[in-house]
Amino acid sequence: MKRQSQGEVIKVSGPLVIAKGMRDADMFDVVEVSESRLIGEIIEMHGDEASIQVYEETAGLGPGEIVVSRGAPLSVELGPGLIGGIFDGIQRPLDTLVAMEGDHITRGAFAPALDREKEWEFSARCKPGDRVTGGDIIGVVQETEILEHRVMLPPGKAGTIVEIHSGVFKVTDVVAILETDRGAREEITMMQRWPVRIGRPYVAKMSPSAPLFTGQRPIDTFFPVAKGGTAAVPGPFGSGKTVIQHQLAKWAEADVVVYIGCGERGNEMTDVLMEFPKLPDPKTGYSLMKRTILIANTSDMPVAAREASIYTGITIAEYFRDMGYSVSLMADSTSRWAEALREMSGRLEEMPGEEGYPAYLGSRLASFYERAGIVRCLSSDDEERVGVLTAIGAVSPPGGDLSDPVAQSTLRIVQVFWSLDSDLAYRRHFPAINWLTSYSLYQTKVDAWLNDNIAPEFSKLRVDAMTLLQEESELEEIVRLIGQDALSDSDRLKLESARSLREDFLHQNSFDEIDTYTSMNKQFKMLSLVMQFYYEAQKALERGVAFDRMVGLPIRDDIARFKYVPEQEVDNWYALRSEQLLEEMRALSD
């Protein structure tokens, strides 16, 4: 264990504290400042002077106060008890602190992230004499009704199991004894620690190809994110960023969800805390909190802690990825995190970059998003264990200005861009994802997967629908100049079909029990019915049928109502309406 270093405060500037006498400390060491034991982290060293980022309120702090280094970097506790937990940016359990302190948590309050008194039923998966290496699963704990917690040997360790016991243990109890290759014996508990700024190791990273189904039609059909991919959701205030993140947390095809509320308003995190426990998991029927971890660092909490919250969240996500699970991480929002970087950079008197953000903003964002991916996990087993970590970050540029440095830096890194549009939000079109400016660089790979697994013509339908929406945008410019009556019947059909795409397919009600989630089978059939009307109407126009007669067909109402058809009735409903559409179109020509 490294020797602890003790110094004293010589300067306080908001969340930045400078202390001298810290020669034995290292960069990123955790320190305790003053008698209140405020938690901080060393972010710069000059000789024996350390610049410390303090994660709590520094009001009243002054020169002469003591600073003690813990001799270790900022780390998180990993083990049974994380699922369903609500932590702050430095992994203090907020529910435990409230029980200890009341509604007003005092500075310096501390509680271990994992409950030291709770007992867990540990089932050994190894036996004495087994050779194990870092990442091997030595036992399991049924953490919640729907999640098996796989207790792994910490990375970097290897040896032979000497003792291992099944039974009821606390997280700090010894469950196994390992004899290392050097002959030393180490006690293994169910809990391990990991520095938050260092990505957890893996064997290899693979290229994402399969889609991460979210149940949101604009995303899954037009701008999909792949499992293990990265996505950004930029948009102005009121455009629905938080609702989209909530929807993804509820419905995305993931075993574990890590939701980071980074600098957002407290009422938004309150909505999550109030809503998630009541929401049934669509896959299991249990509460959604049975597979969710919340990191709450709201706008009224110390700014500096926002930076730590991002790293805390993704380290926890990596831990569950290493078990072989699919993990979705939601960060809301990285703009607030970047503001914390800007404040600390200003107080350190660093050379500012664009709009005052530090010059290293892009590299810090890249180091966060690059920790996403599909990996082959550390393991000595013959059977490969694959883990998935998908990272989705909201960006809140001032006024929705996408030239903002945070938005631009993010767009250079992520592969999916869901552009939220204030005009769409004003027209009450949600999700307000602009189909003309959004994109997904996973589209080609996902199209191949959808064609193989959903329907061979899926990608053709999607391309035709997108072409229709783009042509509508061009025709709207003409309509503004000369009016819709001056258009040909063919162009009027394009406008009408595009309107159906927008209102009947792209518009999705998050608060409707049925429409809130749409399976890929239903998405395909909905899109197919809308486009089938367009294709058949084109043929009817060529036969001389008047455009106005087609617009009033009874089938149009059924197309609009398709989104409210329950999943179990979709196939039968689609077959009947598809046949009805053909009959009504044929009747127009008779």
Coordinates of C-alpha atoms in Angstrom, one line a residue, residues 8-559:
E8 CA -2.2 21.9 3.9
V9 CA -4.5 24.2 1.9
I10 CA -2.9 27.3 0.5
K11 CA -5.6 28.5 -1.9
V12 CA -9.4 27.9 -2.4
S13 CA -11.1 28.9 -5.7
G14 CA -14.6 27.4 -5.8
P15 CA -14.3 23.7 -6.3
L16 CA -10.5 24.0 -6.9
V17 CA -8.3 23.7 -3.9
I18 CA -4.5 24.0 -4.0
A19 CA -2.5 22.3 -1.3
K20 CA 1.3 22.2 -0.5
G21 CA 3.3 19.4 1.1
M22 CA 1.8 16.7 -1.2
R23 CA 5.1 15.4 -2.7
D24 CA 4.3 11.8 -2.0
A25 CA 0.9 12.0 -3.7
D26 CA 0.2 11.0 -7.3
M27 CA -2.1 12.3 -10.0
F28 CA -5.7 11.3 -9.6
D29 CA -5.2 10.3 -6.0
V30 CA -8.3 10.7 -3.8
V31 CA -7.8 13.1 -0.9
E32 CA -9.8 14.2 2.1
V33 CA -9.9 18.0 2.6
S34 CA -10.2 19.7 6.1
E35 CA -11.7 18.2 9.3
S36 CA -15.0 17.8 7.3
R37 CA -13.2 15.2 5.2
L38 CA -14.5 16.6 1.9
I39 CA -13.8 14.2 -1.0
G40 CA -11.5 15.5 -3.7
E41 CA -9.2 14.3 -6.5
I42 CA -5.7 15.5 -7.5
I43 CA -5.9 16.7 -11.1
E44 CA -2.6 18.5 -11.4
M45 CA 0.8 18.4 -9.7
H46 CA 3.6 21.0 -9.6
G47 CA 6.4 19.9 -7.3
D48 CA 4.8 19.4 -3.9
E49 CA 1.8 21.5 -4.8
A50 CA -1.4 19.6 -5.8
S51 CA -4.4 21.1 -7.5
I52 CA -7.4 19.3 -6.1
Q53 CA -10.9 19.0 -7.7
V54 CA -13.3 18.9 -4.7
Y55 CA -16.5 17.0 -5.2
E56 CA -18.4 18.8 -2.4
E57 CA -19.3 22.4 -1.5
T58 CA -16.1 24.3 -0.4
A59 CA -17.8 27.3 1.2
G60 CA -16.0 28.3 4.5
L61 CA -12.8 26.4 3.5
G62 CA -9.6 28.4 3.9
P63 CA -5.8 28.2 4.0
G64 CA -4.2 26.1 6.7
E65 CA -6.8 23.3 6.5
I66 CA -5.2 19.8 6.4
V67 CA -5.4 17.6 3.2
V68 CA -4.8 13.9 3.5
S69 CA -4.2 11.6 0.5
R70 CA -5.8 8.1 0.6
G71 CA -3.0 6.9 -1.6
A72 CA -5.3 5.4 -4.3
P73 CA -7.1 6.8 -7.3
L74 CA -10.9 7.4 -7.4
S75 CA -12.4 4.0 -7.6
V76 CA -15.8 2.3 -7.5
E77 CA -16.9 -0.7 -5.5
L78 CA -18.2 -3.5 -7.7
G79 CA -20.2 -6.4 -6.4
P80 CA -23.7 -7.6 -5.4
G81 CA -25.9 -4.7 -4.4
L82 CA -25.4 -2.3 -7.3
I83 CA -28.6 -3.2 -9.1
G84 CA -31.5 -0.9 -8.1
G85 CA -29.1 1.4 -6.4
I86 CA -29.1 5.2 -6.5
F87 CA -25.7 6.8 -6.2
D88 CA -24.2 10.2 -6.6
G89 CA -21.3 11.1 -8.9
I90 CA -18.6 9.5 -6.6
Q91 CA -20.7 6.4 -5.8
R92 CA -22.1 7.4 -2.4
P93 CA -25.5 5.6 -2.0
L94 CA -28.0 8.4 -1.7
D95 CA -30.7 6.3 -0.1
T96 CA -28.3 5.3 2.7
L97 CA -27.1 8.9 3.2
V98 CA -30.7 10.2 3.4
A99 CA -31.4 7.5 6.1
M100 CA -28.3 8.7 8.0
E101 CA -28.6 12.5 7.5
G102 CA -32.2 13.3 6.6
D103 CA -33.2 15.4 3.7
H104 CA -30.2 17.7 3.9
I105 CA -27.0 15.7 3.5
T106 CA -24.1 17.4 5.3
R107 CA -20.7 17.9 3.7
G108 CA -18.3 15.1 4.2
A109 CA -21.1 12.6 4.8
F110 CA -19.9 9.1 3.7
A111 CA -21.3 5.6 3.4
P112 CA -19.8 2.7 1.5
A113 CA -21.4 2.1 -1.9
L114 CA -22.1 -1.6 -1.2
D115 CA -24.1 -2.5 2.0
R116 CA -21.6 -4.2 4.3
E117 CA -24.4 -5.8 6.4
K118 CA -26.5 -7.4 3.7
E119 CA -26.1 -11.1 3.1
W120 CA -26.1 -12.8 -0.2
E121 CA -26.5 -16.4 -1.3
F122 CA -23.3 -17.3 -3.0
S123 CA -23.1 -20.4 -5.2
A124 CA -19.6 -21.5 -6.1
R125 CA -18.9 -22.3 -9.8
C126 CA -15.3 -23.5 -9.2
K127 CA -13.8 -26.2 -7.0
P128 CA -10.5 -26.5 -5.1
G129 CA -7.7 -27.3 -7.6
D130 CA -9.2 -25.3 -10.5
R131 CA -6.8 -23.0 -12.3
V132 CA -8.4 -19.5 -12.7
T133 CA -7.3 -16.2 -14.3
G134 CA -8.7 -12.6 -14.1
G135 CA -12.3 -12.4 -15.4
D136 CA -13.2 -16.1 -14.6
I137 CA -16.6 -16.5 -12.9
I138 CA -15.9 -18.2 -9.6
G139 CA -19.5 -18.1 -8.4
V140 CA -22.9 -16.5 -8.8
V141 CA -25.4 -14.5 -6.7
Q142 CA -29.1 -14.1 -7.6
E143 CA -29.0 -10.3 -7.1
T144 CA -32.6 -9.7 -8.2
E145 CA -35.4 -11.9 -9.5
I146 CA -34.2 -11.3 -13.1
L147 CA -30.4 -10.8 -12.8
E148 CA -27.8 -13.3 -11.9
H149 CA -24.7 -11.5 -10.5
R150 CA -21.6 -13.3 -11.7
V151 CA -18.8 -13.0 -9.2
M152 CA -15.5 -12.7 -11.2
L153 CA -11.9 -13.0 -10.2
P154 CA -10.5 -9.4 -10.5
P155 CA -8.4 -8.6 -13.6
G156 CA -4.7 -9.2 -13.1
K157 CA -5.0 -12.1 -10.7
A158 CA -4.3 -15.7 -11.6
G159 CA -3.6 -18.9 -9.7
T160 CA -5.2 -22.1 -8.3
I161 CA -8.3 -22.2 -6.1
V162 CA -7.3 -23.6 -2.7
E163 CA -10.6 -23.1 -0.9
I164 CA -14.1 -22.0 -2.1
H165 CA -17.4 -22.2 -0.3
S166 CA -21.1 -21.8 -1.2
G167 CA -23.3 -20.2 1.4
V168 CA -24.5 -16.9 2.8
F169 CA -21.9 -14.2 2.8
K170 CA -21.5 -10.4 3.1
V171 CA -19.7 -8.6 0.3
T172 CA -16.5 -8.3 2.4
D173 CA -16.5 -12.0 3.6
V174 CA -13.9 -14.3 2.1
V175 CA -15.6 -16.7 -0.3
A176 CA -12.4 -18.3 -1.8
I177 CA -8.6 -18.5 -1.2
L178 CA -6.4 -18.3 -4.3
E179 CA -2.8 -19.6 -4.4
T180 CA -0.9 -17.4 -6.9
D181 CA 1.8 -18.6 -9.2
R182 CA 4.4 -17.2 -6.8
G183 CA 3.0 -19.4 -4.0
A184 CA 1.3 -16.5 -2.1
R185 CA -2.3 -17.0 -0.8
E186 CA -4.9 -14.3 -1.5
E187 CA -8.4 -14.0 0.0
I188 CA -11.1 -13.4 -2.5
T189 CA -14.3 -11.6 -1.6
M190 CA -17.4 -10.9 -3.7
M191 CA -16.4 -7.2 -3.9
Q192 CA -13.7 -5.7 -6.0
R193 CA -12.6 -2.1 -6.7
W194 CA -11.6 -0.5 -10.0
P195 CA -10.2 3.0 -10.9
V196 CA -12.9 4.9 -12.8
R197 CA -10.6 6.6 -15.2
I198 CA -9.1 3.3 -16.5
G199 CA -11.2 1.1 -18.8
R200 CA -11.6 -2.5 -17.7
P201 CA -9.6 -4.9 -19.8
Y202 CA -10.9 -7.4 -22.3
V203 CA -9.5 -9.9 -24.8
A204 CA -10.7 -8.3 -28.0
K205 CA -13.2 -5.7 -29.3
M206 CA -15.5 -6.7 -32.2
S207 CA -17.3 -4.6 -34.8
P208 CA -21.0 -4.0 -34.0
S209 CA -23.5 -5.4 -36.5
A210 CA -26.7 -6.5 -34.9
P211 CA -29.3 -3.7 -34.1
L212 CA -30.1 -2.7 -30.5
F213 CA -33.9 -2.8 -30.6
T214 CA -35.5 0.1 -28.7
G215 CA -39.2 -0.2 -29.7
Q216 CA -39.0 3.4 -31.1
R217 CA -40.0 3.4 -34.8
P218 CA -38.0 6.4 -36.0
I219 CA -34.9 4.9 -34.4
D220 CA -35.2 1.2 -35.2
T221 CA -36.3 1.6 -38.8
F222 CA -34.6 4.8 -40.0
F223 CA -31.6 5.6 -37.7
P224 CA -30.7 2.4 -35.8
V225 CA -27.9 2.0 -33.2
A226 CA -26.0 -1.2 -33.2
K227 CA -25.4 -3.3 -30.1
G228 CA -22.1 -2.0 -28.7
G229 CA -22.5 1.3 -30.7
T230 CA -22.5 5.0 -29.7
A231 CA -25.2 7.5 -30.3
A232 CA -25.8 11.2 -29.5
V233 CA -29.2 13.0 -29.0
P234 CA -28.6 16.7 -29.4
G235 CA -31.5 19.2 -29.2
P236 CA -32.7 22.4 -27.6
F237 CA -34.7 22.7 -24.4
G238 CA -38.2 21.1 -24.7
S239 CA -37.4 18.9 -27.7
G240 CA -37.7 15.7 -25.8
K241 CA -34.1 14.6 -25.1
T242 CA -35.0 13.3 -21.6
V243 CA -38.1 11.5 -22.8
I244 CA -36.2 9.7 -25.5
Q245 CA -33.5 8.7 -22.9
H246 CA -36.3 7.4 -20.6
Q247 CA -37.8 5.4 -23.4
L248 CA -34.5 3.9 -24.3
A249 CA -33.8 3.0 -20.7
K250 CA -37.3 1.4 -20.4
W251 CA -37.4 -0.5 -23.7
A252 CA -34.0 -1.0 -25.2
E253 CA -33.0 -4.6 -25.6
A254 CA -30.5 -4.7 -22.7
D255 CA -29.9 -6.9 -19.6
V256 CA -28.7 -3.9 -17.5
V257 CA -29.3 -0.2 -17.8
V258 CA -27.0 2.4 -16.2
Y259 CA -28.7 5.9 -16.2
I260 CA -26.5 8.9 -15.5
G261 CA -28.3 12.1 -14.6
C262 CA -25.3 14.4 -15.1
G263 CA -26.1 18.0 -14.3
E264 CA -29.8 17.9 -15.3
R265 CA -32.6 19.4 -13.2
G266 CA -33.6 17.6 -10.1
N267 CA -37.2 17.1 -11.2
E268 CA -36.0 15.0 -14.2
M269 CA -34.2 12.6 -11.9
T270 CA -37.2 12.6 -9.6
D271 CA -39.4 11.5 -12.5
V272 CA -37.0 8.6 -13.1
L273 CA -37.0 7.7 -9.4
M274 CA -40.8 7.8 -9.2
E275 CA -41.5 6.2 -12.5
F276 CA -39.0 3.3 -12.9
P277 CA -40.0 1.3 -9.9
K278 CA -43.6 1.3 -11.1
L279 CA -42.8 0.3 -14.7
P280 CA -43.0 -3.4 -15.5
D281 CA -40.1 -4.8 -17.5
P282 CA -41.5 -5.8 -20.9
K283 CA -39.4 -9.0 -20.9
T284 CA -40.0 -10.2 -17.3
G285 CA -42.9 -8.4 -15.8
Y286 CA -40.9 -7.3 -12.8
S287 CA -40.1 -3.7 -11.9
L288 CA -37.6 -2.0 -14.3
M289 CA -35.4 -1.1 -11.3
K290 CA -34.6 -4.8 -11.0
R291 CA -32.0 -4.3 -13.8
T292 CA -31.3 -0.5 -13.5
I293 CA -28.6 1.5 -11.7
L294 CA -29.0 5.3 -11.3
I295 CA -26.2 7.8 -11.0
A296 CA -27.8 11.1 -9.9
N297 CA -25.7 14.2 -10.1
T298 CA -28.3 17.0 -10.5
S299 CA -27.7 20.7 -11.4
D300 CA -27.9 21.8 -7.7
M301 CA -25.1 19.4 -6.7
P302 CA -21.4 20.5 -6.8
V303 CA -20.3 21.1 -10.4
A304 CA -17.0 19.2 -10.1
A305 CA -18.8 15.9 -9.2
R306 CA -20.4 15.9 -12.7
E307 CA -17.1 14.9 -14.2
A308 CA -16.7 12.0 -11.9
S309 CA -20.3 10.8 -12.5
I310 CA -19.7 9.9 -16.2
Y311 CA -16.6 7.8 -15.3
T312 CA -18.4 6.2 -12.3
G313 CA -21.3 5.2 -14.5
I314 CA -19.3 3.7 -17.4
T315 CA -17.0 1.8 -15.0
I316 CA -20.1 0.1 -13.4
A317 CA -21.4 -0.6 -17.0
E318 CA -18.1 -2.2 -18.0
Y319 CA -18.3 -4.4 -14.9
F320 CA -21.7 -5.9 -16.0
R321 CA -20.4 -6.1 -19.6
D322 CA -17.6 -8.3 -18.4
M323 CA -20.1 -10.7 -17.0
G324 CA -21.4 -11.3 -20.5
Y325 CA -24.4 -9.0 -20.3
S326 CA -25.7 -6.4 -22.8
V327 CA -25.6 -3.1 -21.0
S328 CA -27.1 0.2 -22.1
L329 CA -25.6 3.4 -20.7
M330 CA -27.6 6.7 -20.9
A331 CA -25.8 9.9 -20.1
D332 CA -28.0 13.0 -19.7
S333 CA -26.3 15.2 -20.5
T334 CA -22.7 15.4 -21.6
S335 CA -23.0 19.2 -22.1
R336 CA -23.3 19.6 -18.4
W337 CA -20.3 17.4 -17.9
A338 CA -18.4 19.6 -20.4
E339 CA -19.4 22.7 -18.4
A340 CA -17.7 21.1 -15.3
L341 CA -14.6 20.6 -17.4
R342 CA -14.8 24.3 -18.6
E343 CA -15.1 25.6 -15.0
M344 CA -12.2 23.6 -13.7
S345 CA -10.0 24.5 -16.7
G346 CA -10.8 28.2 -16.1
R347 CA -9.8 28.0 -12.5
L348 CA -6.6 26.2 -13.4
E349 CA -5.9 29.1 -15.7
E350 CA -5.4 26.8 -18.7
M351 CA -5.3 28.1 -22.3
P352 CA -9.0 28.1 -23.3
G353 CA -10.2 26.5 -26.6
E354 CA -13.4 27.4 -28.5
E355 CA -16.1 29.2 -26.3
G356 CA -13.9 28.7 -23.2
Y357 CA -14.0 24.9 -23.3
P358 CA -10.6 23.3 -22.6
A359 CA -8.6 22.3 -25.7
Y360 CA -8.7 18.7 -24.6
L361 CA -12.6 18.5 -24.7
G362 CA -12.6 16.3 -27.8
S363 CA -10.1 13.8 -26.4
R364 CA -12.0 13.5 -23.1
L365 CA -15.3 12.9 -24.9
A366 CA -13.5 10.3 -27.1
S367 CA -12.0 8.5 -24.1
F368 CA -15.6 8.2 -22.7
Y369 CA -17.3 6.9 -25.9
E370 CA -14.5 4.5 -26.8
R371 CA -15.2 2.5 -23.7
A372 CA -18.4 1.3 -25.5
G373 CA -18.3 -1.7 -27.8
I374 CA -18.8 -5.5 -28.1
V375 CA -15.9 -7.3 -26.4
R376 CA -14.7 -10.9 -25.9
C377 CA -14.5 -10.9 -22.1
L378 CA -11.5 -12.0 -20.0
S379 CA -11.9 -15.7 -19.3
S380 CA -9.9 -18.9 -19.4
D381 CA -13.0 -20.9 -20.3
D382 CA -13.2 -22.6 -23.7
E383 CA -16.6 -21.0 -24.3
E384 CA -16.2 -17.4 -25.3
R385 CA -18.1 -14.9 -23.2
V386 CA -19.2 -11.8 -25.1
G387 CA -20.3 -8.6 -23.4
V388 CA -22.0 -5.5 -25.0
L389 CA -21.9 -1.9 -23.8
T390 CA -23.9 0.6 -25.8
A391 CA -23.4 4.3 -24.9
I392 CA -26.0 7.0 -25.7
G393 CA -25.3 10.5 -24.7
A394 CA -27.7 13.5 -24.7
V395 CA -26.2 16.9 -25.7
S396 CA -27.8 20.2 -24.7
P397 CA -26.4 22.9 -26.9
P398 CA -27.6 26.4 -26.1
G399 CA -30.7 27.1 -28.1
G400 CA -30.2 23.9 -30.1
D401 CA -27.2 25.4 -31.9
L402 CA -25.3 22.4 -33.3
S403 CA -22.2 24.5 -33.9
D404 CA -21.6 24.3 -30.2
P405 CA -18.2 22.8 -29.4
V406 CA -19.6 20.0 -27.3
A407 CA -22.1 19.0 -30.1
Q408 CA -19.4 19.2 -32.8
S409 CA -16.9 17.2 -30.8
T410 CA -19.5 14.6 -30.0
L411 CA -20.6 14.3 -33.7
R412 CA -17.0 13.6 -34.7
I413 CA -16.9 10.6 -32.4
V414 CA -20.3 8.9 -32.3
Q415 CA -21.8 6.8 -35.1
V416 CA -25.5 7.7 -34.7
F417 CA -27.0 11.2 -34.7
W418 CA -30.6 11.7 -33.7
S419 CA -31.2 15.4 -34.4
L420 CA -34.1 16.7 -32.3
D421 CA -35.9 19.5 -33.9
S422 CA -37.7 22.3 -32.0
D423 CA -40.1 22.9 -34.9
L424 CA -41.3 19.3 -34.8
A425 CA -41.6 19.5 -31.0
Y426 CA -43.6 22.8 -31.4
R427 CA -45.9 20.9 -33.8
R428 CA -46.3 18.2 -31.0
H429 CA -44.6 15.6 -33.2
F430 CA -42.7 13.3 -30.9
P431 CA -40.2 11.8 -31.0
A432 CA -39.0 15.0 -32.6
I433 CA -36.2 13.3 -34.5
N434 CA -35.6 15.2 -37.8
W435 CA -35.5 12.6 -40.5
L436 CA -33.7 15.0 -42.9
T437 CA -30.7 15.8 -40.7
S438 CA -30.3 12.6 -38.6
Y439 CA -28.1 9.7 -39.7
S440 CA -26.8 6.3 -38.6
L441 CA -23.4 5.0 -39.8
Y442 CA -24.5 1.5 -38.8
Q443 CA -27.3 1.5 -41.4
T444 CA -25.7 -0.8 -44.0
K445 CA -24.9 -3.5 -41.4
V446 CA -28.2 -3.2 -39.7
D447 CA -30.1 -3.4 -43.1
A448 CA -28.3 -6.7 -43.9
W449 CA -29.4 -8.0 -40.4
L450 CA -33.0 -6.9 -40.9
N451 CA -33.3 -8.3 -44.4
D452 CA -32.0 -11.7 -43.1
N453 CA -34.0 -11.8 -39.8
I454 CA -37.2 -9.7 -40.3
A455 CA -38.1 -9.5 -44.0
P456 CA -36.0 -9.6 -47.3
E457 CA -37.6 -6.4 -48.5
F458 CA -37.1 -4.4 -45.3
S459 CA -34.2 -2.2 -46.5
K460 CA -36.0 -1.5 -49.8
L461 CA -39.1 -0.3 -48.0
R462 CA -37.0 1.9 -45.7
V463 CA -35.1 3.5 -48.6
D464 CA -38.3 4.2 -50.5
A465 CA -39.9 5.7 -47.4
M466 CA -36.9 8.0 -46.8
T467 CA -36.9 9.0 -50.5
L468 CA -40.5 9.9 -50.1
L469 CA -39.9 12.1 -47.1
Q470 CA -37.0 13.9 -48.8
E471 CA -39.2 14.5 -51.9
E472 CA -41.9 15.9 -49.6
S473 CA -39.4 18.5 -48.3
E474 CA -38.6 19.6 -51.8
L475 CA -42.3 19.8 -52.8
E476 CA -43.2 21.8 -49.7
E477 CA -41.0 24.6 -51.0
I478 CA -43.0 24.6 -54.3
V479 CA -46.3 24.5 -52.4
R480 CA -45.4 27.6 -50.5
L481 CA -44.9 29.5 -53.8
I482 CA -47.7 28.3 -56.0
G483 CA -50.1 26.3 -53.7
Q484 CA -50.9 22.6 -53.6
D485 CA -53.6 22.7 -56.3
A486 CA -51.0 23.5 -58.9
L487 CA -49.2 20.2 -58.3
S488 CA -49.7 17.1 -60.5
D489 CA -51.7 14.2 -59.0
S490 CA -48.4 12.2 -58.8
D491 CA -46.8 15.0 -56.6
R492 CA -50.0 15.3 -54.5
L493 CA -49.8 11.5 -53.9
K494 CA -46.2 11.9 -52.7
L495 CA -47.3 14.6 -50.2
E496 CA -50.2 12.6 -48.9
S497 CA -48.1 9.4 -48.5
A498 CA -45.3 11.3 -46.8
R499 CA -47.9 12.8 -44.4
S500 CA -49.1 9.3 -43.6
L501 CA -45.5 8.2 -43.0
R502 CA -45.0 11.2 -40.6
E503 CA -48.3 10.9 -38.7
D504 CA -49.0 7.2 -38.8
F505 CA -45.5 5.8 -38.5
L506 CA -42.9 8.3 -37.3
H507 CA -45.2 9.9 -34.7
Q508 CA -45.2 7.7 -31.6
N509 CA -46.9 8.4 -28.3
S510 CA -44.6 7.5 -25.3
F511 CA -47.6 7.7 -22.9
D512 CA -49.9 5.3 -24.7
E513 CA -49.9 1.8 -23.3
I514 CA -49.6 0.2 -26.7
D515 CA -47.9 2.8 -28.9
T516 CA -45.0 3.3 -26.4
Y517 CA -43.3 0.2 -27.7
T518 CA -43.4 -1.3 -31.2
S519 CA -41.7 -4.7 -32.1
M520 CA -39.7 -5.0 -35.3
N521 CA -42.3 -7.3 -36.7
K522 CA -45.0 -4.6 -36.2
Q523 CA -42.7 -1.8 -37.4
F524 CA -42.2 -3.7 -40.7
K525 CA -45.9 -4.4 -41.2
M526 CA -46.8 -0.7 -40.4
L527 CA -44.3 0.6 -42.8
S528 CA -45.3 -2.0 -45.4
L529 CA -48.9 -1.0 -45.2
V530 CA -48.2 2.7 -45.6
M531 CA -45.9 2.1 -48.6
Q532 CA -48.3 -0.5 -50.1
F533 CA -50.9 2.3 -50.3
Y534 CA -48.3 4.5 -52.1
Y535 CA -47.3 1.7 -54.5
E536 CA -50.9 0.8 -55.3
A537 CA -52.0 4.4 -55.6
Q538 CA -49.2 5.0 -58.2
K539 CA -50.5 2.1 -60.3
A540 CA -54.1 3.5 -60.0
L541 CA -53.0 6.9 -61.2
E542 CA -51.5 5.3 -64.2
R543 CA -54.9 3.6 -64.9
G544 CA -56.5 7.0 -64.8
V545 CA -58.1 6.9 -61.3
A546 CA -58.6 10.4 -59.8
F547 CA -56.4 11.3 -56.8
D548 CA -59.3 12.6 -54.7
R549 CA -61.0 9.2 -54.8
M550 CA -58.0 7.4 -53.4
V551 CA -57.5 9.8 -50.5
G552 CA -61.0 9.1 -49.1
L553 CA -60.7 5.2 -49.1
P554 CA -61.8 3.6 -45.8
I555 CA -58.5 1.8 -45.5
R556 CA -56.7 5.1 -44.8
D557 CA -58.4 5.2 -41.3
D558 CA -57.2 1.7 -40.6
I559 CA -53.6 2.5 -41.6

